[in-house]
Amino acid sequence: MAGLLIFLAVITAAALLALAGLHLGFRAPRVKGEGRLPGLGHAQATRITTARGKQLHAWFIPSAHATSTVVIQHGWGGNAEMMLPLAMPFIRAGFHILLADARNHGRSDADGHSSLPKFAEDLSACVGWLKTHHPAQARQLVLVGHSVGAAAALLVASRRSDISAVISLSAFAHPRWTMTRALRRWPLPEHVVRLALRYVEWVIGHRFDAIAPLATAGRLHCPLLLVHGSADTTVPVADAHAIARAHGAHLTLLEIPGATHDSVDRIETHAPALLGFLAQHGIRPAPA
């Protein structure tokens, strides 16, 4: 009996430690940034209302005569300013740009834990803001996201019919896979891992299967470009391959040799491929 009690105590302690670690993991590191976009004096700082009345800090970068806007969503622990290298090719091509800090990131409001569904809520709020305040500039809307921001872009586009294209950078295929990889860093019993995963689903209020890019990529009403680095150790390129195998007829996969998870700056060297993808699907800064 004493041995059984000790065993149960150890298992309970492991479960509690796992859950505590998960809550810490939901606290995304906040990097506020400098509050400016160097070299872009015409950029307009704004605030966008998202879920529960929270405010997002955002930058709208206008372009003369364009009727298309590229909305760029950063990843976990990032901010809008970090996405500027990714935005530059689209700016030079003549697109309007909207960059926003998700809640709990950059200069946006705090709001409890961060999660993929919350990222998606914020991105959808940005689309709504454009439709309301810049309708003439939002006749074509392109969502570009990095990491969890890419997963959010896919989730938003799977729920709307007014998105013209999605460019996904380093998206994971399934939250369960990503979290399991993270939890495997500790010697946790299998049932503790399962409990932790179910607990996270309860916290965020969504089943992983419903919001996973592996599922949402198949529910899009627009073209999808998957971009992934071959040297990504945070989200292995195998995740992109899994999405492509499931929905290959409806997407394009661009694998960048040697690029890691955070090689946003290296994406710029492949700008012709990104812009070419949009042009192929009739998406240009302004009508020809």
Steps between C-alpha positions, in 0.01 A plus 500: 500500500782739589663431163174570317454828686854607414440409136175701489670793668778499241252480212290783649810714549606437141157599373494818709848594385398442138191719538701772673751488216220533248368814667849650494523404134183696425674816617655624179810716551415862426740704285356850468727621222599858430157629403614612155566359154835635376490640148121493483400847611163465326403202720191574708484372858152396604302303758265218403229364727505122534309248714383606847564864413877465512716725284765395250790722404536502122670670208324573172748569220314652204602482137383732224208372292514140630178308559662197666632466855734245653430433868802355681475313832809430711558183701528410867700760694542720193359837403407700194839668469672163472297430186631807317763304298218278379280801420760684292462301174124556510550871575741534206252314278236761583267324744344664803625332818341446841724381783354441847618378839286214631367527854769448766760595238677820400298808597157336500283444807554209735221244513567186704666213317602498134383231261443421134128588524586838655752570224223420251255732676753783477575434134129492419460831684768646273311383192181653637679828570625517142154426362355782712768768478670424166246316282646631174842371602366160606343373179758222509635380833805280546577346839866430576589334829806361672487191725192525723414810298495278191271254675277795593494618137385155389233489771367845407498425126320171562215697661472784246431530129656845454868398519679496164806292599699370796878479528598278793854516638623219727155385609468189717269230366322421825509657850504151652819413314668825601404472866591133517845581361540765770376274782731219390791708627403375844466132603123519547277191501282464191175552689635825648574625148147410390355675806705811427380512139134464598548765767634747241200432277278583797692820577484635144144379442573317174585146390839480334361300209265786409761778494808312376651627173484139382121545506451870426721490189238277345216741576640808325314686228820651361849403376759396760879525486683300767854625566730303729872486574676168457709565813207587728551316830209670681237383253656234277444533126326162529198696630480691170536173312210353698274794409609475137427127488153557638409796277766510229256560218389826661831653609855582396800401716819706499782341700792734571835316535686577823233731643409458868177577684582867554668571165244766411776712346591215263146496367575837341746336260211286375270799450465436123349159576251650749400783268487261206263276692265793559520616139430147381170519683412847374603684815685824429530833683251657261292385205700476177 
